[in-house]
PDB file of C-alpha atoms and ligand atoms in Angstrom:
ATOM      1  CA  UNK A   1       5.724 141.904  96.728  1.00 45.00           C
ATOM      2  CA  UNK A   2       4.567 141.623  93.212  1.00 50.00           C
ATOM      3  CA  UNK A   3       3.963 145.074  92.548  1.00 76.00           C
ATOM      4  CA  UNK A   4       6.513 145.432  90.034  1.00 94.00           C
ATOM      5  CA  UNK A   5       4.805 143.066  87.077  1.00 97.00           C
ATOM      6  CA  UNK A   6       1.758 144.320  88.267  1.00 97.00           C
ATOM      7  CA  UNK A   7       2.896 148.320  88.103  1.00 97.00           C
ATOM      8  CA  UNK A   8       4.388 147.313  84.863  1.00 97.00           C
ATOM      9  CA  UNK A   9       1.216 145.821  83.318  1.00 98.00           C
ATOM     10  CA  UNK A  10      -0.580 149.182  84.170  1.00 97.00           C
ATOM     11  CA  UNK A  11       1.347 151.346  82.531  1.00 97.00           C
ATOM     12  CA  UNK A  12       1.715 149.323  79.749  1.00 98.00           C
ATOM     13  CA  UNK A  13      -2.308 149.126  79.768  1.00 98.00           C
ATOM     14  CA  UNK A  14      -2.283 152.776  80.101  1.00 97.00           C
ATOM     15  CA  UNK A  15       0.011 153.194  76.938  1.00 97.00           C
ATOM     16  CA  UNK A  16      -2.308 151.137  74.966  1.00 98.00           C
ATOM     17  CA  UNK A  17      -5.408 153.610  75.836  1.00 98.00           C
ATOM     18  CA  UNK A  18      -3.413 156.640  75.432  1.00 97.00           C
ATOM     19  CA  UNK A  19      -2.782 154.818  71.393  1.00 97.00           C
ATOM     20  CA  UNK A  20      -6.316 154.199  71.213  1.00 98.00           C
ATOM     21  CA  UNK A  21      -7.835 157.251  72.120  1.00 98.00           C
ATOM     22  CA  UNK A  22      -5.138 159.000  69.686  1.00 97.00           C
ATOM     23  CA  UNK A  23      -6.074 156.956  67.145  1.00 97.00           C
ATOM     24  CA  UNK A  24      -9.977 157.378  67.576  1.00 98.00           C
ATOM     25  CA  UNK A  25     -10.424 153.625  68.561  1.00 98.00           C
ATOM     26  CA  UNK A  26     -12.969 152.289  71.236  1.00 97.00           C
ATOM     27  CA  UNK A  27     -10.635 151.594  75.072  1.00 92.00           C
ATOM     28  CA  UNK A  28     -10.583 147.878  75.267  1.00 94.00           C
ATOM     29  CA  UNK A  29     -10.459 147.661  71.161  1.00 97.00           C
ATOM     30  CA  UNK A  30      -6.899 146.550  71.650  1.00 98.00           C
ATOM     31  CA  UNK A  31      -5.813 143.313  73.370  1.00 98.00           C
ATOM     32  CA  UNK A  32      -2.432 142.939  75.194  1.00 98.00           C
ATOM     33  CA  UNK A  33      -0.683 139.654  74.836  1.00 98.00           C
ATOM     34  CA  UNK A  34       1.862 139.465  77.614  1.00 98.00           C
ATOM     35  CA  UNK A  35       5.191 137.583  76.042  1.00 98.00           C
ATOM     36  CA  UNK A  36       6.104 135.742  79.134  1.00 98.00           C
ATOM     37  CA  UNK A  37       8.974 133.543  77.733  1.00 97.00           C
ATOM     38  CA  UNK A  38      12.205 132.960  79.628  1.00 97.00           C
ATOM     39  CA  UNK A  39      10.196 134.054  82.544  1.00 97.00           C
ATOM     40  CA  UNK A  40       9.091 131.194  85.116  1.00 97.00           C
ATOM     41  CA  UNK A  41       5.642 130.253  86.222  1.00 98.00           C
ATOM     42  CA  UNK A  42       5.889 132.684  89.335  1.00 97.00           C
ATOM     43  CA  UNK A  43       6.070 135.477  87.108  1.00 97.00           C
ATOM     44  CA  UNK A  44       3.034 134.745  85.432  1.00 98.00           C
ATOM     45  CA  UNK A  45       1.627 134.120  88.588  1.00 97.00           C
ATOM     46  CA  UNK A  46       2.179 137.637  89.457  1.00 97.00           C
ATOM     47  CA  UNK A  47       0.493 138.813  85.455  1.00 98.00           C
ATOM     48  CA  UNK A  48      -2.192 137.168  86.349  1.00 98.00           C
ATOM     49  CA  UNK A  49      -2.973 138.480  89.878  1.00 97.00           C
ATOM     50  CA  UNK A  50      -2.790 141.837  87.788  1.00 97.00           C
ATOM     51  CA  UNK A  51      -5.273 140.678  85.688  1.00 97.00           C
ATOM     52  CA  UNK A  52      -3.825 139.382  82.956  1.00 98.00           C
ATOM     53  CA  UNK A  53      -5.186 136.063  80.596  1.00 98.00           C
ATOM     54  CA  UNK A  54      -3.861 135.950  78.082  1.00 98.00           C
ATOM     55  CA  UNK A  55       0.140 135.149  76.982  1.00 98.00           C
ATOM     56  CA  UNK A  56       2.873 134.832  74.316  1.00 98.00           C
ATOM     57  CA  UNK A  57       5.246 131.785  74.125  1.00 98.00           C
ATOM     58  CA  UNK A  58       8.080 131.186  71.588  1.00 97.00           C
ATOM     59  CA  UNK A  59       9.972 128.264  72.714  1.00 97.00           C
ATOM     60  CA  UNK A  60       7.341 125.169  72.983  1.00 97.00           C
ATOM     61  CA  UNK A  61       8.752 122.940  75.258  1.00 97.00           C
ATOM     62  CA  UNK A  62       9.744 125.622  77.479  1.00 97.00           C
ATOM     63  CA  UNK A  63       6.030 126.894  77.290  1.00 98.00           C
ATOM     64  CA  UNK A  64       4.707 123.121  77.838  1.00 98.00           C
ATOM     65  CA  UNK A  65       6.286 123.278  81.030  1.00 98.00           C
ATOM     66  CA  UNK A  66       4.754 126.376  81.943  1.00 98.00           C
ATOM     67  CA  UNK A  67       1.499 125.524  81.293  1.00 98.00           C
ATOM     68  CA  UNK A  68       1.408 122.267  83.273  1.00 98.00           C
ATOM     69  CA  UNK A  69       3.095 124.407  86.073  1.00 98.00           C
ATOM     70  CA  UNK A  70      -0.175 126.816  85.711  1.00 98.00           C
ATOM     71  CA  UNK A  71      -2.970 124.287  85.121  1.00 97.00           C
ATOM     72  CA  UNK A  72      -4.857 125.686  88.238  1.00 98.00           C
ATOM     73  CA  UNK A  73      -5.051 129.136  86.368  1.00 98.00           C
ATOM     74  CA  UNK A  74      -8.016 130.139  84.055  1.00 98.00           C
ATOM     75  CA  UNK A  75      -4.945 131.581  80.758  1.00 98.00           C
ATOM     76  CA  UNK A  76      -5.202 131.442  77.724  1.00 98.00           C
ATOM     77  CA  UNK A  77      -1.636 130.528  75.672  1.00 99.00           C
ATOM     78  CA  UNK A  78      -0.614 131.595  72.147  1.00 98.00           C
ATOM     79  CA  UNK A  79       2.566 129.897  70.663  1.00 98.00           C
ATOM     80  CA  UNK A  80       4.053 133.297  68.248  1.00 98.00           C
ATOM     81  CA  UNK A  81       7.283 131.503  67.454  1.00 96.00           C
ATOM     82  CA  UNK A  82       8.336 129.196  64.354  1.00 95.00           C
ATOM     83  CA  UNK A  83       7.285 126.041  64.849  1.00 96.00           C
ATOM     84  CA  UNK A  84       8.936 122.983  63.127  1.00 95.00           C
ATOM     85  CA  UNK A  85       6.877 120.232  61.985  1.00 96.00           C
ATOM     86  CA  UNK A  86       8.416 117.588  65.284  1.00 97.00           C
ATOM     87  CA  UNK A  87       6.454 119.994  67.314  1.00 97.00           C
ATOM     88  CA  UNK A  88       3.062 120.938  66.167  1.00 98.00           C
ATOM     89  CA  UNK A  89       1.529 117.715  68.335  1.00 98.00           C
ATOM     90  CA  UNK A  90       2.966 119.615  71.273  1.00 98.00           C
ATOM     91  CA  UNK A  91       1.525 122.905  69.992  1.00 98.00           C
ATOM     92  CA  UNK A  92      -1.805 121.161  69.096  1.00 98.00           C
ATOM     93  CA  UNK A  93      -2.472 119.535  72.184  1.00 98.00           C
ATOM     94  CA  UNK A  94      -1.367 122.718  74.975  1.00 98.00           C
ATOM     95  CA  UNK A  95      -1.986 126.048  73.008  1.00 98.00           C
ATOM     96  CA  UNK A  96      -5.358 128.033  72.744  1.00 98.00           C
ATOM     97  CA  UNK A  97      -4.114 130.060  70.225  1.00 99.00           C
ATOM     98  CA  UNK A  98      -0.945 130.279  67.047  1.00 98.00           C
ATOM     99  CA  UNK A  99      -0.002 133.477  65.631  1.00 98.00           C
ATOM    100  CA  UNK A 100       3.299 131.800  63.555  1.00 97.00           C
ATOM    101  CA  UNK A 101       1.103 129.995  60.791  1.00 98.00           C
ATOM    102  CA  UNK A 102       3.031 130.212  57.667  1.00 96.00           C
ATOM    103  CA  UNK A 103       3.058 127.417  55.618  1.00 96.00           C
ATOM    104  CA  UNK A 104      -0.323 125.185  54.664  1.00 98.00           C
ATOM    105  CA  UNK A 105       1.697 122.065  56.222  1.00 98.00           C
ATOM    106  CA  UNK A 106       2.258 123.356  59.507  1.00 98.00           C
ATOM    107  CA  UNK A 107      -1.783 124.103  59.502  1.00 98.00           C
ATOM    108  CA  UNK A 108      -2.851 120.576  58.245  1.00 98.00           C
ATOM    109  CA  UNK A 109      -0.392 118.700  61.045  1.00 98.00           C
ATOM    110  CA  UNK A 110      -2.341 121.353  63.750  1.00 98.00           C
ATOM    111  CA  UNK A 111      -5.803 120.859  62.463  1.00 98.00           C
ATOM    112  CA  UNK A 112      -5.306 116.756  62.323  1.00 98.00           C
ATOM    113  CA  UNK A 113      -3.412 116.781  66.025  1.00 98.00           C
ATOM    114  CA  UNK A 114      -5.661 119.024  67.524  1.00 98.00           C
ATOM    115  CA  UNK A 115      -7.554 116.746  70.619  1.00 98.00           C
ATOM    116  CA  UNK A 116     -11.066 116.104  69.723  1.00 97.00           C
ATOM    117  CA  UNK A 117     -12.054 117.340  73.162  1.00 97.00           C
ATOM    118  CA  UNK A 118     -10.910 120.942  72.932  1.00 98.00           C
ATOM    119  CA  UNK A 119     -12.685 123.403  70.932  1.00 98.00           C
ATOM    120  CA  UNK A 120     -10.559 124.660  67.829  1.00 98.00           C
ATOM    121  CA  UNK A 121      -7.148 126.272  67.620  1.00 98.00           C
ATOM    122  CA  UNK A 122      -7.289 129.807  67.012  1.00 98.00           C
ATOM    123  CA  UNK A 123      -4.965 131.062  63.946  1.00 98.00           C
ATOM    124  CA  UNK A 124      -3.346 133.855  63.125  1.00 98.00           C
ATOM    125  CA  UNK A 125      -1.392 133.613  59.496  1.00 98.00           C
ATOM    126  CA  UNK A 126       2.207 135.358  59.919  1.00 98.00           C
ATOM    127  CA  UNK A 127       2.810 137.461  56.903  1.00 97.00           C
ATOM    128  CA  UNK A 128       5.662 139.179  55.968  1.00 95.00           C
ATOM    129  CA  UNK A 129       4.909 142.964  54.806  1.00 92.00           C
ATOM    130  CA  UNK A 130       7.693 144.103  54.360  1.00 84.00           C
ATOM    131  CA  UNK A 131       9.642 141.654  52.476  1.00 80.00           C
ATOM    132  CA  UNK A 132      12.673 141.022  54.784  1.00 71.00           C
ATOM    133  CA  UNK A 133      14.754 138.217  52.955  1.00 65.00           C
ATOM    134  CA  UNK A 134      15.514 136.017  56.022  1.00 63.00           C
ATOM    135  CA  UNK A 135      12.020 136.154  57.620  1.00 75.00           C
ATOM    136  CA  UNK A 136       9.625 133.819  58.816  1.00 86.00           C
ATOM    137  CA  UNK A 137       5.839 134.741  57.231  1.00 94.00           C
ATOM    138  CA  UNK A 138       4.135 134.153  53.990  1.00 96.00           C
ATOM    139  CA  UNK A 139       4.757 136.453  51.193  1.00 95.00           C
ATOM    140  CA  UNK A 140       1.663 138.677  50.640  1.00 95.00           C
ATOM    141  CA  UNK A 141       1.013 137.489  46.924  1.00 95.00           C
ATOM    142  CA  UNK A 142       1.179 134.068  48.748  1.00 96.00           C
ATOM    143  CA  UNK A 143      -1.846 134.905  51.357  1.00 97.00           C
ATOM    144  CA  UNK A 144      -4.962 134.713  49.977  1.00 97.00           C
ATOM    145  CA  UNK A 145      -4.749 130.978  49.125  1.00 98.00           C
ATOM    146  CA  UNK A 146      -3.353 130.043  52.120  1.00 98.00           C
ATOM    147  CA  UNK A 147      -5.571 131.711  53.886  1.00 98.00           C
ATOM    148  CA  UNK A 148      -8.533 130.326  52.263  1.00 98.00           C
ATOM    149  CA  UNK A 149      -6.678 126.525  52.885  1.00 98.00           C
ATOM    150  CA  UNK A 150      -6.350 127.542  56.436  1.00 98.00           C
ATOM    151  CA  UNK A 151      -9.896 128.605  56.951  1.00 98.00           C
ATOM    152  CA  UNK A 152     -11.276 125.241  55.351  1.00 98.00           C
ATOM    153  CA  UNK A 153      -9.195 123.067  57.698  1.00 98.00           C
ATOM    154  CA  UNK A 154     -11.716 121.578  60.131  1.00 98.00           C
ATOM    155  CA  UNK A 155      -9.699 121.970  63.896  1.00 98.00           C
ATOM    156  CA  UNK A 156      -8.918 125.189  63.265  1.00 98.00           C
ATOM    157  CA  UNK A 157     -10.257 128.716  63.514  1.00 98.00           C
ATOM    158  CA  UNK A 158      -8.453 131.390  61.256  1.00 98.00           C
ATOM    159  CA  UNK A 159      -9.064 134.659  63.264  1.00 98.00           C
ATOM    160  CA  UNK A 160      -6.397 137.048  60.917  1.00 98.00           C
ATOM    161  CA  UNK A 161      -2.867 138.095  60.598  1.00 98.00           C
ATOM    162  CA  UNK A 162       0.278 138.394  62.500  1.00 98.00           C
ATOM    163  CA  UNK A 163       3.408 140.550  61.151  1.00 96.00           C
ATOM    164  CA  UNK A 164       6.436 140.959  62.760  1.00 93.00           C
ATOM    165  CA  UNK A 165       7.885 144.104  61.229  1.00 89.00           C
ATOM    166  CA  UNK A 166      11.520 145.028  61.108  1.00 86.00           C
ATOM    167  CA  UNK A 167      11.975 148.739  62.903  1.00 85.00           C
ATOM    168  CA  UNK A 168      11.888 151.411  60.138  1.00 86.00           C
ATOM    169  CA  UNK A 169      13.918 154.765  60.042  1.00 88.00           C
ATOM    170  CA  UNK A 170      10.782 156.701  60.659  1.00 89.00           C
ATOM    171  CA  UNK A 171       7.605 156.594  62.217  1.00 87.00           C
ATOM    172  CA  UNK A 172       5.908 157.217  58.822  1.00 91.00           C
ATOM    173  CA  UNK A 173       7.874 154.522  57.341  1.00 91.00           C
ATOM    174  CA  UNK A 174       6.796 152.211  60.671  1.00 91.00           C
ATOM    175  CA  UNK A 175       3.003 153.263  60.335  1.00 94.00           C
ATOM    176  CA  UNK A 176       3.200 152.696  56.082  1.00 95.00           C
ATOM    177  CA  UNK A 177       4.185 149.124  56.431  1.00 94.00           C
ATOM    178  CA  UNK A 178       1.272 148.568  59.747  1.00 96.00           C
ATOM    179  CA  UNK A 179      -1.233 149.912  57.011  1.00 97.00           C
ATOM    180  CA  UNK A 180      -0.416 147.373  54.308  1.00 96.00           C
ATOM    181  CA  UNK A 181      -0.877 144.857  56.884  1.00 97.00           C
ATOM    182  CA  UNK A 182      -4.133 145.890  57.645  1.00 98.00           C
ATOM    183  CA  UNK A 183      -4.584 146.350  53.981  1.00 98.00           C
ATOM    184  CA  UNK A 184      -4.155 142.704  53.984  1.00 98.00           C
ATOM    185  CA  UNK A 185      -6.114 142.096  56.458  1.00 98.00           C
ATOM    186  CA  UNK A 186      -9.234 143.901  54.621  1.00 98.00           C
ATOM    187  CA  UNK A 187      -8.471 142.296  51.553  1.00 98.00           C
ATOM    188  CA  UNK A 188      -9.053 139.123  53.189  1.00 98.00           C
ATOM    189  CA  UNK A 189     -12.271 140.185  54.995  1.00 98.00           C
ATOM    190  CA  UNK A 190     -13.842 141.276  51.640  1.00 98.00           C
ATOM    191  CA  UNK A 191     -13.286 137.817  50.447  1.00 96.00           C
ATOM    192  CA  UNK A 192     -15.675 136.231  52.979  1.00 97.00           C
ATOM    193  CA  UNK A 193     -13.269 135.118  55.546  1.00 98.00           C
ATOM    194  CA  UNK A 194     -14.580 136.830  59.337  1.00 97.00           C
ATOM    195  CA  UNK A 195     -11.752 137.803  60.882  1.00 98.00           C
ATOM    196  CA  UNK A 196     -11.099 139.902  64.300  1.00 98.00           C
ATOM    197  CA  UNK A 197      -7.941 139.333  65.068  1.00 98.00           C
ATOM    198  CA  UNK A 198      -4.571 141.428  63.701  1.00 98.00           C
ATOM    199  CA  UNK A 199      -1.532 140.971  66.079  1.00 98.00           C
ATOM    200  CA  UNK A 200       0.584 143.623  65.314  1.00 97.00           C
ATOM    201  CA  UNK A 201       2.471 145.873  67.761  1.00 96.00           C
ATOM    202  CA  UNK A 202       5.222 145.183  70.107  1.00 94.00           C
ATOM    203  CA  UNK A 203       6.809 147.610  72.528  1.00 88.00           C
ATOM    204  CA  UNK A 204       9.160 149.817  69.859  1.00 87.00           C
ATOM    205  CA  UNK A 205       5.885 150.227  67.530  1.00 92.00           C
ATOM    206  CA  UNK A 206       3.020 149.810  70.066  1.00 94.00           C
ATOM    207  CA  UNK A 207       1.482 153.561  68.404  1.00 95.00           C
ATOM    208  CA  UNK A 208       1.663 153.629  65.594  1.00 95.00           C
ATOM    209  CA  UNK A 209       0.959 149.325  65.039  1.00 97.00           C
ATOM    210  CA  UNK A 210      -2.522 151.081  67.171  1.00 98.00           C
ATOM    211  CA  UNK A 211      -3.405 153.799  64.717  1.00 97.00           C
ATOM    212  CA  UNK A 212      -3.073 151.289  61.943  1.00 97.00           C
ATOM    213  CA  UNK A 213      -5.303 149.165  62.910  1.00 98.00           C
ATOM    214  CA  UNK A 214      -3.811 146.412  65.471  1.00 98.00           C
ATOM    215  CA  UNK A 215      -6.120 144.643  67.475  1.00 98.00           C
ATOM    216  CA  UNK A 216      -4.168 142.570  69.626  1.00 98.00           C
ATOM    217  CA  UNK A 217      -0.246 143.854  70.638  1.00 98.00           C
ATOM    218  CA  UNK A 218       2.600 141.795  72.132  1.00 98.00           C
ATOM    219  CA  UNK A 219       4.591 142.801  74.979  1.00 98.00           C
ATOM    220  CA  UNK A 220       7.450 140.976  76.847  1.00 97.00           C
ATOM    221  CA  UNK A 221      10.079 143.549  78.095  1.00 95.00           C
ATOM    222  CA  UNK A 222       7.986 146.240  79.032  1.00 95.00           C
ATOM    223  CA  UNK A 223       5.894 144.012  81.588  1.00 97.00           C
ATOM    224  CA  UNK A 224       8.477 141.156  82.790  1.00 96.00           C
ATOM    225  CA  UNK A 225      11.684 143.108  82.465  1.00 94.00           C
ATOM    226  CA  UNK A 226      15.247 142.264  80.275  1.00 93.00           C
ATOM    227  CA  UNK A 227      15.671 138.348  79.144  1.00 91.00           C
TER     228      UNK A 227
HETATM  229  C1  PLP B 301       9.612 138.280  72.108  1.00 87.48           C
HETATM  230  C2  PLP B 301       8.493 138.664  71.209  1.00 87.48           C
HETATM  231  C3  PLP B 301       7.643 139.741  71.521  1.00 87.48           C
HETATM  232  C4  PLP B 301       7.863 140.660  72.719  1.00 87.48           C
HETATM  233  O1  PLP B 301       9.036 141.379  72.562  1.00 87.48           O
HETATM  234  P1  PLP B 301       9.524 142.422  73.675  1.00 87.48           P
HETATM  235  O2  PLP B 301      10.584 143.175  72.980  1.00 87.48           O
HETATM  236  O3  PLP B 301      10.048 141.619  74.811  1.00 87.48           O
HETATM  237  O4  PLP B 301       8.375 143.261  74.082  1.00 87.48           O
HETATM  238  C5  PLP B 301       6.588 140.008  70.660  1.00 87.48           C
HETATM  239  N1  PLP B 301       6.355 139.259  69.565  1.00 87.48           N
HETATM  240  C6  PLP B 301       7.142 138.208  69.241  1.00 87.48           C
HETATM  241  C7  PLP B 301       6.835 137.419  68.025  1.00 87.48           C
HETATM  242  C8  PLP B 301       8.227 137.885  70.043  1.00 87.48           C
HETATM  243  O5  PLP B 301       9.005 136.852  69.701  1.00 87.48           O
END
């Protein structure tokens, strides 16, 4: 009876090789983050028979629930919404991985709250490319110190960026602000930091977030259906 999460994670997998093999890029060079939230434990139940580790949360308590509800599963659970300083002990303690980094506070609270007993958090830095005013994400001229901050704080691991672009007109226009992401992203490798990770790509910009360089993409919709 599952076979619709299941038939929806395959063609979304499919997608993601068709990009790759477009774009040149190695199958499996691409992770897929499935965005489960609003969606209850059963239907992560059902991504995971499927195959699927690892998922996307954006409302912490919500996802705190969720993960208790799921203990007996081997996932893996990345927060990738704003997060408020009353919650990063929540975030801290139940999350493998955080996309939404964007300020050096929010890091320091993680890195201190993180248990002692699980390995570090894994970081992504959200930056905002492409300048919209009302945004979330650092500013770009604002990323190289924070990232360096970030990747000196002991708890954590800084594995790269996260951008959230707004849709553009074109897909020229989409693909020109995915490549000054990854220009970031370079920029930051050449100063010593070893990243792997750039989470970029959701369902509207899944191709051309691929041939630019995206190494992880997050889908919600496409797999668990309207929220
Ligand atoms: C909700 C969300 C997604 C997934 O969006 P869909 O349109 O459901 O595929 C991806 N990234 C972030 C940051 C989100 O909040």
């Amino acid at each position: 009876m599952n076979s619709l999460i299941a038939g929806n994670i395959s063609q979304v997998r499919a997608h993601i090789d068709a990009a790759c093999q477009a774009a040149e890029r190695p199958q499996g060079s691409v992770r897929l983050l499935a965005v489960s939230k609003t969606f209850g434990p059963e239907a992560v139940r059902q991504a995971h028979a499927a195959g699927q580790i690892a998922f996307g949360e954006n409302y912490i308590q919500e996802a705190v629930d969720k993960i208790a509800a799921l203990r007996d599963l081997p996932l893996e659970w990345h927060c990738i919404g704003p997060i408020q300083s009353n919650k990063t002990r929540l975030v801290a303690e139940h999350f493998d991985w955080v996309h939404s980094v964007d300020r050096l506070k929010i890091a320091q609270r993680l890195s201190e709250q993180r248990p002692a007993e699980r390995p570090p958090l894994q970081v992504c830095i959200q930056v905002n490319v492409d300048g919209g005013a009302t945004k979330s994400g650092v500013p770009p001229q604002d990323l190289p110190a924070l990232a360096q901050a970030v990747a000196a704080l002991p708890r954590l691991q800084l594995r790269g960026l996260m951008t959230i672009p707004e849709p553009a007109d074109s897909p020229e226009q989409m693909r020109a602000v995915h490549r000054q992401a990854k220009d970031l992203f370079d920029q930051l490798c050449r100063q010593g930091l070893p990243l792997d990770t750039l989470s970029m790509g959701m369902s509207a910009d899944l191709d051309a977030a691929i041939a630019e360089g995206s190494t992880m993409v997050r889908v919600g919709t496409a797999i668990f259906g309207r929220r």
